[in-house]
Coordinates of C-alpha atoms in Angstrom, one line a residue:
X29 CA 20.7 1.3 -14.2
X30 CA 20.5 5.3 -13.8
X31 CA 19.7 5.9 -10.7
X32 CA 18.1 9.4 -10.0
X33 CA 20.6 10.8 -6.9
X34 CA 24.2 10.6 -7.1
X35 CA 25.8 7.5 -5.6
X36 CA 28.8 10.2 -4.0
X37 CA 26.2 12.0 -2.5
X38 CA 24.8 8.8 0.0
X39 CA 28.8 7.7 0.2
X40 CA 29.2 11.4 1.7
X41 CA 25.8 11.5 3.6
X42 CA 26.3 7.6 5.3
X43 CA 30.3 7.8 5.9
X44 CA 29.6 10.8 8.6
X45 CA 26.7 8.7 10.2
X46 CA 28.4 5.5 10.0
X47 CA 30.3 5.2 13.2
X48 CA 27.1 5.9 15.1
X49 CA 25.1 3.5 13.4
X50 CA 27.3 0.7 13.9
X51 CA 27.9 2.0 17.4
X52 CA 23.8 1.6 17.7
X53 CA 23.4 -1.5 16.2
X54 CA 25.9 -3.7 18.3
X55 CA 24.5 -2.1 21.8
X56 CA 20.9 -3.0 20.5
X57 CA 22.6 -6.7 19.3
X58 CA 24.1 -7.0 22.8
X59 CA 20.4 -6.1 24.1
X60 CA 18.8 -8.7 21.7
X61 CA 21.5 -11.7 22.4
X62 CA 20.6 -11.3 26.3
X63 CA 17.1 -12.4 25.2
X64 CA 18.1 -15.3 22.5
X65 CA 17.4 -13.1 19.1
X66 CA 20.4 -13.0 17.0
X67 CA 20.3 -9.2 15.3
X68 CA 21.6 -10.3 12.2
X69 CA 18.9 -12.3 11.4
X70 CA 16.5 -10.2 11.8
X71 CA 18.5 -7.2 9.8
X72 CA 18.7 -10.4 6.8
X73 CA 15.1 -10.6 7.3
X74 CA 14.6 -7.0 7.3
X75 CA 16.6 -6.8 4.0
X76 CA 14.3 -8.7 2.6
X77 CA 11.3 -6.4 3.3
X78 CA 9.5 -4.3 0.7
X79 CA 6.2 -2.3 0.4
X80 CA 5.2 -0.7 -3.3
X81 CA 4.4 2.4 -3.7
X82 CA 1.3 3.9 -6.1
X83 CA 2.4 5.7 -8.9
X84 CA -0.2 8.3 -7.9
X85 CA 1.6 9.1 -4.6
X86 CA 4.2 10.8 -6.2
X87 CA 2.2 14.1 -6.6
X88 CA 0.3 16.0 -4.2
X89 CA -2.9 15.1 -3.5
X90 CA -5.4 17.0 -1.2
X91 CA -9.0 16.6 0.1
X92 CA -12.4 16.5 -2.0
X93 CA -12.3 20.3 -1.8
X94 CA -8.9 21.6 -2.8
X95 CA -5.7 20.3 -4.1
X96 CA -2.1 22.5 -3.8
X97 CA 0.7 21.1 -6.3
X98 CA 4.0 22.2 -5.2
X99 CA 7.1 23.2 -7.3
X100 CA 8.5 20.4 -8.9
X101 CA 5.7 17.5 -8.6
X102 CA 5.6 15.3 -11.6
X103 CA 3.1 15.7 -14.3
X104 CA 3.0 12.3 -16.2
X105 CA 4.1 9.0 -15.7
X106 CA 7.7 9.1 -16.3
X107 CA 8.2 11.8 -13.9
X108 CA 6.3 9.8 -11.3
X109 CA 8.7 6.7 -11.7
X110 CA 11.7 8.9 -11.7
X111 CA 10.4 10.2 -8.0
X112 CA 9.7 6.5 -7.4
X113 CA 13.2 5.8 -8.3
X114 CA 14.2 8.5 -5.1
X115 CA 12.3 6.7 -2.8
X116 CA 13.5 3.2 -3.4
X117 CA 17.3 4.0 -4.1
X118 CA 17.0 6.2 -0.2
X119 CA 15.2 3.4 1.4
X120 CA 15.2 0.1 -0.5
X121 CA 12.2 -1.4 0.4
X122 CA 10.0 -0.1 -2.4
X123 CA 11.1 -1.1 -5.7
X124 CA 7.8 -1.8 -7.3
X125 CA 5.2 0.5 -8.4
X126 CA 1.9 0.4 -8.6
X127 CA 0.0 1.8 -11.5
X128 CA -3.2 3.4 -12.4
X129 CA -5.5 3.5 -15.2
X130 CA -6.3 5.5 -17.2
X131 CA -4.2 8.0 -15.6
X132 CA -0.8 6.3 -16.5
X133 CA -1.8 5.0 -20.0
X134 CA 1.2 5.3 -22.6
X135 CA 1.3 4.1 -26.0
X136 CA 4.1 1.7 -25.3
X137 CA 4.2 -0.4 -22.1
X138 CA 7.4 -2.4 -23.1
X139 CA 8.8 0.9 -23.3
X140 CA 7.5 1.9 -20.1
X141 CA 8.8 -1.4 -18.3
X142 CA 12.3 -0.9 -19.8
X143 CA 12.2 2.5 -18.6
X144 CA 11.0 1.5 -14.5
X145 CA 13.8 -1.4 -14.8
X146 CA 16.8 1.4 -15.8
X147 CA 15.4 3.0 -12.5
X148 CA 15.6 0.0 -10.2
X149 CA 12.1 -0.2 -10.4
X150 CA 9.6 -3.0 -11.7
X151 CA 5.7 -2.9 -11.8
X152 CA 3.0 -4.1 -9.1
X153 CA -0.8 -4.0 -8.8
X154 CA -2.5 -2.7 -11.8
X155 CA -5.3 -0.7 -10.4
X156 CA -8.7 0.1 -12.4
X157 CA -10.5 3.4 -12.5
X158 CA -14.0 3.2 -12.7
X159 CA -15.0 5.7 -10.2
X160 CA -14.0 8.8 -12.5
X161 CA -15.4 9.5 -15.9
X162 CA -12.8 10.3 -18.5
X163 CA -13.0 12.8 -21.6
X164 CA -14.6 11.1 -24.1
X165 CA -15.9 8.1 -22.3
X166 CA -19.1 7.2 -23.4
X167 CA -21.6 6.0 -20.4
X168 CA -21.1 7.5 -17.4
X169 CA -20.2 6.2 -13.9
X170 CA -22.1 8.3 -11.8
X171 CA -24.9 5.2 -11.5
X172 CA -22.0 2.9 -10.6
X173 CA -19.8 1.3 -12.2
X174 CA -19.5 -3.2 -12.3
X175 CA -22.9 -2.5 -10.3
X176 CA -25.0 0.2 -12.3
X177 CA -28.4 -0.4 -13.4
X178 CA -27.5 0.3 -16.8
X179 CA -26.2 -2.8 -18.4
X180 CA -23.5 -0.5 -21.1
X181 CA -22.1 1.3 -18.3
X182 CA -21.4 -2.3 -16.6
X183 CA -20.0 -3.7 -20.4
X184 CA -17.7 -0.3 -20.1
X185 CA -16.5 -1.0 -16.5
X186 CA -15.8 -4.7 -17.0
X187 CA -14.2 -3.8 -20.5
X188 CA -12.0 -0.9 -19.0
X189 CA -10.9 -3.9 -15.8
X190 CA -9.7 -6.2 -18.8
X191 CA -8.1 -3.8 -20.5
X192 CA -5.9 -3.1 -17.0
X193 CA -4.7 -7.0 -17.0
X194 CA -3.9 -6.4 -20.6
X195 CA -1.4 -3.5 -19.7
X196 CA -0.4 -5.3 -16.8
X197 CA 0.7 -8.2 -18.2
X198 CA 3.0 -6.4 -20.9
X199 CA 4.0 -4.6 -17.4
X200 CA 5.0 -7.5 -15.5
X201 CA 2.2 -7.5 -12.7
X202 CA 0.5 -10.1 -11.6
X203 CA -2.4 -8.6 -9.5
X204 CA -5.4 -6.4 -10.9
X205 CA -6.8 -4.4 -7.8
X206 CA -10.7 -3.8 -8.4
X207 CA -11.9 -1.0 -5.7
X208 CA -15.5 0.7 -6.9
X209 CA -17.4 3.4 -5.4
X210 CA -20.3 2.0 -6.6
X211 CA -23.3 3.0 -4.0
X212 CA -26.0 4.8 -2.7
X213 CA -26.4 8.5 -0.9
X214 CA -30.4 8.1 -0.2
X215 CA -32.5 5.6 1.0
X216 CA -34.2 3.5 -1.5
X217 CA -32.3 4.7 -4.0
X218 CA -31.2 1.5 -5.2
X219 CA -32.1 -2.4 -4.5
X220 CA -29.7 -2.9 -2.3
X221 CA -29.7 -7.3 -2.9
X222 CA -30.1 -6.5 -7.1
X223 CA -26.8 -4.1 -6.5
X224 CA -24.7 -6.3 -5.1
X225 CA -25.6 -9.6 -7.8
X226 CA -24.3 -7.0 -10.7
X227 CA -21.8 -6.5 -9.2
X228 CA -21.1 -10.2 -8.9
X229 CA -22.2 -11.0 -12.4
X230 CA -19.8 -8.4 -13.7
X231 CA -16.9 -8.7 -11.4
X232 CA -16.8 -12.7 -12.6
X233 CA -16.6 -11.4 -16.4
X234 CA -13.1 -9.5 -15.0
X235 CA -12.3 -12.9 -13.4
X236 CA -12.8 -15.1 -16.3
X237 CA -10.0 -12.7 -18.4
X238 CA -7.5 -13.2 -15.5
X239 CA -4.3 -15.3 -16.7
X240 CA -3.9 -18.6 -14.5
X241 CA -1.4 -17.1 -12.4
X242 CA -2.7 -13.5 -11.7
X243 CA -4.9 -12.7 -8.8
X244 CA -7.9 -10.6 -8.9
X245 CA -7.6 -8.2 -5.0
X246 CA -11.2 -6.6 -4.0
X247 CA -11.0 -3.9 -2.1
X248 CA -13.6 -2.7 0.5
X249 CA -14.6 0.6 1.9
X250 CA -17.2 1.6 4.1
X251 CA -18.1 4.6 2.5
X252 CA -17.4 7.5 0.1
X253 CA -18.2 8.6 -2.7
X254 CA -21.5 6.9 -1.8
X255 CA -22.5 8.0 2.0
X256 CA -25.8 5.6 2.3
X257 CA -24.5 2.3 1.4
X258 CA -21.7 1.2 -1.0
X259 CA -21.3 -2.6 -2.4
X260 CA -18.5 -3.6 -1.5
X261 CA -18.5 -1.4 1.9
X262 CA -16.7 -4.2 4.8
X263 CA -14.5 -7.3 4.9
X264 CA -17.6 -8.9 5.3
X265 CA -18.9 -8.2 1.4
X266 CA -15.3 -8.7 -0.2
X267 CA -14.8 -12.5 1.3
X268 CA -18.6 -13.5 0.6
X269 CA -17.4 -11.9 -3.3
X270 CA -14.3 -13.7 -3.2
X271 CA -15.5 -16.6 -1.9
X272 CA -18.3 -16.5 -4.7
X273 CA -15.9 -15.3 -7.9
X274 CA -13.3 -18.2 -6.9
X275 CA -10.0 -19.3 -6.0
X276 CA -7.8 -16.5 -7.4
X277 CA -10.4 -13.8 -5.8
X278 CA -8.8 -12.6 -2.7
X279 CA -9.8 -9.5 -0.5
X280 CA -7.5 -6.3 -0.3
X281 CA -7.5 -4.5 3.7
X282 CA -6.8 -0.4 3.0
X283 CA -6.3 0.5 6.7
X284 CA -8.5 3.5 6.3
X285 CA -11.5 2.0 4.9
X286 CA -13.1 0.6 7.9
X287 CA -15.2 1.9 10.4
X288 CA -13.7 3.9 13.4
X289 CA -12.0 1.8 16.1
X290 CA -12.2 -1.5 13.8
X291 CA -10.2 -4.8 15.0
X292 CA -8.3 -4.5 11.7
X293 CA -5.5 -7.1 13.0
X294 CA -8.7 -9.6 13.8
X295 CA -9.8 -9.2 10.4
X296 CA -6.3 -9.9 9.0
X297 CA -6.6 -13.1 10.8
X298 CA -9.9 -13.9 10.0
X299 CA -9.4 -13.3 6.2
X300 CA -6.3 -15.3 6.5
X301 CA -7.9 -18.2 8.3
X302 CA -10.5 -18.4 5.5
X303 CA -7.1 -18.2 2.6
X304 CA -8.4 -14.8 1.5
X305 CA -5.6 -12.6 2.5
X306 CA -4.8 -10.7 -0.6
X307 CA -3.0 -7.4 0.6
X308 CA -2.9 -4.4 1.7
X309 CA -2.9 -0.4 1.3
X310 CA -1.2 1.1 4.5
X311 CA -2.1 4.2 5.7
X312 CA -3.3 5.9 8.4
X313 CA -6.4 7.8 10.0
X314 CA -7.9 9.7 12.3
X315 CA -11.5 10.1 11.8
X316 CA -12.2 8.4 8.3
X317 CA -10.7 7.6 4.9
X318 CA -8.1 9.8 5.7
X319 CA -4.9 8.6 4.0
X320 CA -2.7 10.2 6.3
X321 CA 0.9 8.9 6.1
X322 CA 1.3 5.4 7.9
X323 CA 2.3 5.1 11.2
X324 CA 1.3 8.6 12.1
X325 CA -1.8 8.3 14.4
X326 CA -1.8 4.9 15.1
X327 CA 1.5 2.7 14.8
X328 CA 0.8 0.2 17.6
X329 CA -2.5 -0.5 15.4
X330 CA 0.5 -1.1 12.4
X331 CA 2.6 -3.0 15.1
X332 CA -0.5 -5.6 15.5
X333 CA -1.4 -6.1 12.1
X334 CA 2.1 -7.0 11.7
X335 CA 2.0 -8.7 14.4
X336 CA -0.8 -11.1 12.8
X337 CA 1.1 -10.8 9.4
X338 CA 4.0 -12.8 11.5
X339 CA 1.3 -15.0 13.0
X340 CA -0.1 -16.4 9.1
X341 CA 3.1 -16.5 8.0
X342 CA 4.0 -19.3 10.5
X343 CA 1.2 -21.1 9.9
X344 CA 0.6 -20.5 6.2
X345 CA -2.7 -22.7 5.8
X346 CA -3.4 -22.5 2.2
X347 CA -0.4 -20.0 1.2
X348 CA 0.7 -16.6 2.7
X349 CA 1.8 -14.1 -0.6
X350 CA 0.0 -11.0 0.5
X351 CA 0.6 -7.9 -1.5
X352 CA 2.3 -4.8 0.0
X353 CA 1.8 -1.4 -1.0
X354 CA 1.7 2.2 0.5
X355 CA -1.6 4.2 -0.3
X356 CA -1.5 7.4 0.8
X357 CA -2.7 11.2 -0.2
X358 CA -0.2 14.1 0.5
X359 CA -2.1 17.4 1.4
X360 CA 0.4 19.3 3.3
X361 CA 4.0 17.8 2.8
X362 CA 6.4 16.8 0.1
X363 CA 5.2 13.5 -1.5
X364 CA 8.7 11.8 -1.8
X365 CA 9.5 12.7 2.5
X366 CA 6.4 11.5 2.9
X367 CA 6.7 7.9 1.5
X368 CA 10.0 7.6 2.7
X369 CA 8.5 8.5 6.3
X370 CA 5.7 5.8 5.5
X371 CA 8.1 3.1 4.1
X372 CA 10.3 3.3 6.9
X373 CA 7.6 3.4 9.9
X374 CA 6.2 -0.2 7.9
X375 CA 9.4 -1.6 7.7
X376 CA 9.9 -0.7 10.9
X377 CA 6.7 -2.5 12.6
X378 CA 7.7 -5.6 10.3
X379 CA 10.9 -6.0 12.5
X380 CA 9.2 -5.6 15.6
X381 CA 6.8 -8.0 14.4
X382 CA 9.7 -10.2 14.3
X383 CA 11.1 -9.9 17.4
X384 CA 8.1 -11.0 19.7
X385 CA 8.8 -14.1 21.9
X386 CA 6.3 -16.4 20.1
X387 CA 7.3 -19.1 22.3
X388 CA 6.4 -16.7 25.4
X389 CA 3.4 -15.6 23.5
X390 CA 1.4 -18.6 22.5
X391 CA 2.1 -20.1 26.5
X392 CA 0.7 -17.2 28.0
X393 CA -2.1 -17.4 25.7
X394 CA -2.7 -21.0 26.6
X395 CA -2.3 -20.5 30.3
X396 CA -4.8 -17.5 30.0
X397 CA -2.1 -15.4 31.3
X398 CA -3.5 -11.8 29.8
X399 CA -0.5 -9.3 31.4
X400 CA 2.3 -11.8 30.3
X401 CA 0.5 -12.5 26.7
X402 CA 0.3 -8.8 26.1
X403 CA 4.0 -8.0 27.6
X404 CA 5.2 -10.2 25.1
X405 CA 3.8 -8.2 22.5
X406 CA 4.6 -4.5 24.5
X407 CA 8.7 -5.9 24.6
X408 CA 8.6 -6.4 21.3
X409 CA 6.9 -2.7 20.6
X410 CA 8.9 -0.9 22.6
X411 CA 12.1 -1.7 20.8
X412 CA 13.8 0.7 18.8
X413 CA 14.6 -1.4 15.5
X414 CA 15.9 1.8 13.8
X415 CA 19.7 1.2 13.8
X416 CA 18.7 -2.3 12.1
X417 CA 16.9 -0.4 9.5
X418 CA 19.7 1.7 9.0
X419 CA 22.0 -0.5 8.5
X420 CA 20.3 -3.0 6.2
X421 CA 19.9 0.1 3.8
X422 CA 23.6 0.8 4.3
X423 CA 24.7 -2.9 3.3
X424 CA 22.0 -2.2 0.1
X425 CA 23.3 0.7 -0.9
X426 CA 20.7 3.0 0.8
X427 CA 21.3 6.0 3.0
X428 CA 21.4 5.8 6.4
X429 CA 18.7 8.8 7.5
X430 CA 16.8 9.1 4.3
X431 CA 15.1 12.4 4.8
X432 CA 18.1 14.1 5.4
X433 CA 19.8 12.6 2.0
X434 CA 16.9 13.1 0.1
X435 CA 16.9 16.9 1.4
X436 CA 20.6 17.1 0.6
X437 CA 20.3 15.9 -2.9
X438 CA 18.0 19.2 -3.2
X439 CA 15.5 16.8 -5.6
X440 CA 12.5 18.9 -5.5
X441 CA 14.0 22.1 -6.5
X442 CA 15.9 20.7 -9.4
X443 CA 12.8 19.4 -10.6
X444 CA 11.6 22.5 -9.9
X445 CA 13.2 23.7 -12.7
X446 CA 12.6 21.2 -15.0
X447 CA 9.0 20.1 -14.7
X448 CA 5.8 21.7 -15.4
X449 CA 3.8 23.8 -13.4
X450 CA 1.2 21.6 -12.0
X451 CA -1.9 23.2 -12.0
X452 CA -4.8 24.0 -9.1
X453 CA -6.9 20.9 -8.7
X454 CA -10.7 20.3 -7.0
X455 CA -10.2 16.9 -5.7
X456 CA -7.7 14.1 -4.4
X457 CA -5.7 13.2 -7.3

């Protein structure tokens, strides 16, 4: 492998924050042995950790008004694994990536998969674009996409959806992640029963071309682009689809796609209690679809979905294999800090997740015992896991503080010089 920042640098970076660290981590495993929890099994667990992250994420992206590149953001594909590569060698937790068609189309994809595995990287979710209309496309989506009226438009979208597992099966994924705008902004603008059966019948001509072993994730959101109604708008929709298109449907939770104040941990239980748990797209939000960086409004809402995570993954009914991946846009900071802050506040809310008395837990729960049920789950939250974090990425190879390493390799200028000039953009990506 090549790896994009030089291994002398972390050396240099972790041997003058070692000492600390392991000063750190045997006071916090002196704090954990008091209460039973051995610290090196949940640092092994922790190691074992990852989250993807979307190829789009590498590069700015903005709101639906304006867009501002910075020096040095990557400009095709290649560059967006190399920045990929950054993350994942700092933090090693992400080392998949998650692709998007058409915007990462090259004319050789063995190429392209020899080229992410020379970077430590290998390939996740293939994601569809049928939201956006592309030069030279010939129908276009702004009447929807698997659900427009117009039956060539639907023959484009489901064509364009098997042509993604096509690419993702010379890529290595396993997953094709089908998300569609596909709605209404006015009232009786569409059938809103007749929308939601083409959708259906189209979405099961994508499943039909899915390999036996690849799943098909659908993802909700309650609104935008359409601000009426949208088809696939709540976890409610994607399990009835899922449920209707079969066994290797499952449902897809973006953490931003739900209406404000949502029990998103309840519905991580419910669509696991049903088998219908596919993934997710962390993030964050404040107000709506806001793909802030995760963790950074609301991590105790993280903490508890983990906490569920934990939960289903004890008690695995009919499998638990949900797909990880971070799904974020970067208005006003550098893409690469941003991930890395991301990666490390999920990983982070995993171990924590893993350190709640479950014994504790489930007896207060039984004995109705509300304070000593929801202690269980505050002692858990209120521990600072960072030093274990640290030093599983020090054992990995990773650096210690991963902002500050990625600063000191001084990435973005180099690339700086290197790259293109990205120019002014109107929208998200």
């Amino acid at each position: 492998m090549t790896l994009p920042i030089s291994a002398d640098l972390i050396a240099e970076h972790n041997a003058a924050r070692a000492e600390a660290l392991h000063e750190d981590y045997e006071a916090l495993g002196r704090k954990l042995a008091r209460s039973g929890i051995a610290i090196d099994a949940i640092k092994a667990r922790a190691a074992g950790f990852s989250v993807a992250v979307p190829s789009w994420g590498a590069g700015r992206g903005g709101t639906r008004f304006a867009k501002f590149p910075i020096p040095g953001e990557p400009t095709n594909i290649h560059e967006k694994l190399e920045d990929c590569a950054v993350i994942n060698q700092l933090s090693r937790v992400t080392p998949r990536v998650s692709p998007h068609f058409p915007w990462d189309k090259v004319s050789d994809y063995k190429a392209l998969r020899e080229e992410a595995a020379s970077l430590g990287l290998g390939f996740d979710a293939v994601n569809s674009n049928t939201f956006q209309d592309q030069p030279g496309q010939a129908h276009s989506y702004s009447t929807g996409s698997l659900a427009s009226t117009l039956e060539a438009t639907r023959a484009q979208a489901i064509a364009h959806n098997i042509e993604c597992i096509e690419i993702g099966r010379q890529l290595g994924s396993k997953d094709l992640t089908v998300w569609v705008g596909d709605g209404t902004n006015f009232p009786g603008q569409q059938d809103l029963a007749r929308s939601l059966d083409r959708y259906l019948e189209a979405a099961a001509e994508v499943y039909a071309a899915l390999p036996h072993d690849w799943r098909m994730l659908l993802e909700h959101k309650m609104f935008e682009p359409a601000f009426y109604s949208t088809v696939i708008s709540d976890w409610g929709s994607s399990i009835l689809a899922a449920q209707e298109l079969g066994p290797k449907a499952k449902c897809l939770v973006d953490l931003g796609h739900h209406a404000p104040n949502v029990n998103i941990e309840q519905i991580v239980a419910r669509l696991h209690r049903f088998g219908k748990l596919g993934g997710f797209h962390f993030n964050d939000s404040k107000y709506g679809d806001d793909d802030l960086d995760s963790g950074s409004i609301n991590p105790h809402q993280l903490f508890l979905v983990f906490n569920e995570l934990a939960e289903a993954e004890a008690n695995p009914r009919d499998g638990f294999a949900p797909s990880y991946m971070i799904d974020q846009s970067h208005n006003v900071t550098d893409p690469i800090e941003s991930m890395l802050s991301s990666a490390e506040a999920i990983a982070q809310c995993h171990a924590k997740a893993a350190l709640v008395d479950r014994e504790a837990l489930h007896a207060a729960q039984e004995a109705n015992d509300t304070m000593m049920a929801f202690q269980a789950l505050r002692r858990a939250y209120t521990i600072d896991v960072s030093s274990i974090l640290a030093m599983a990425r020090l054992e990995a190879g990773g650096a210690i503080d991963v902002l500050e390493a990625y600063r000191a390799s001084q990435w973005r200028s180099r690339k700086a010089q290197e790259r293109a000039v990205v120019g002014l953009g109107a929208g998200i990506v």
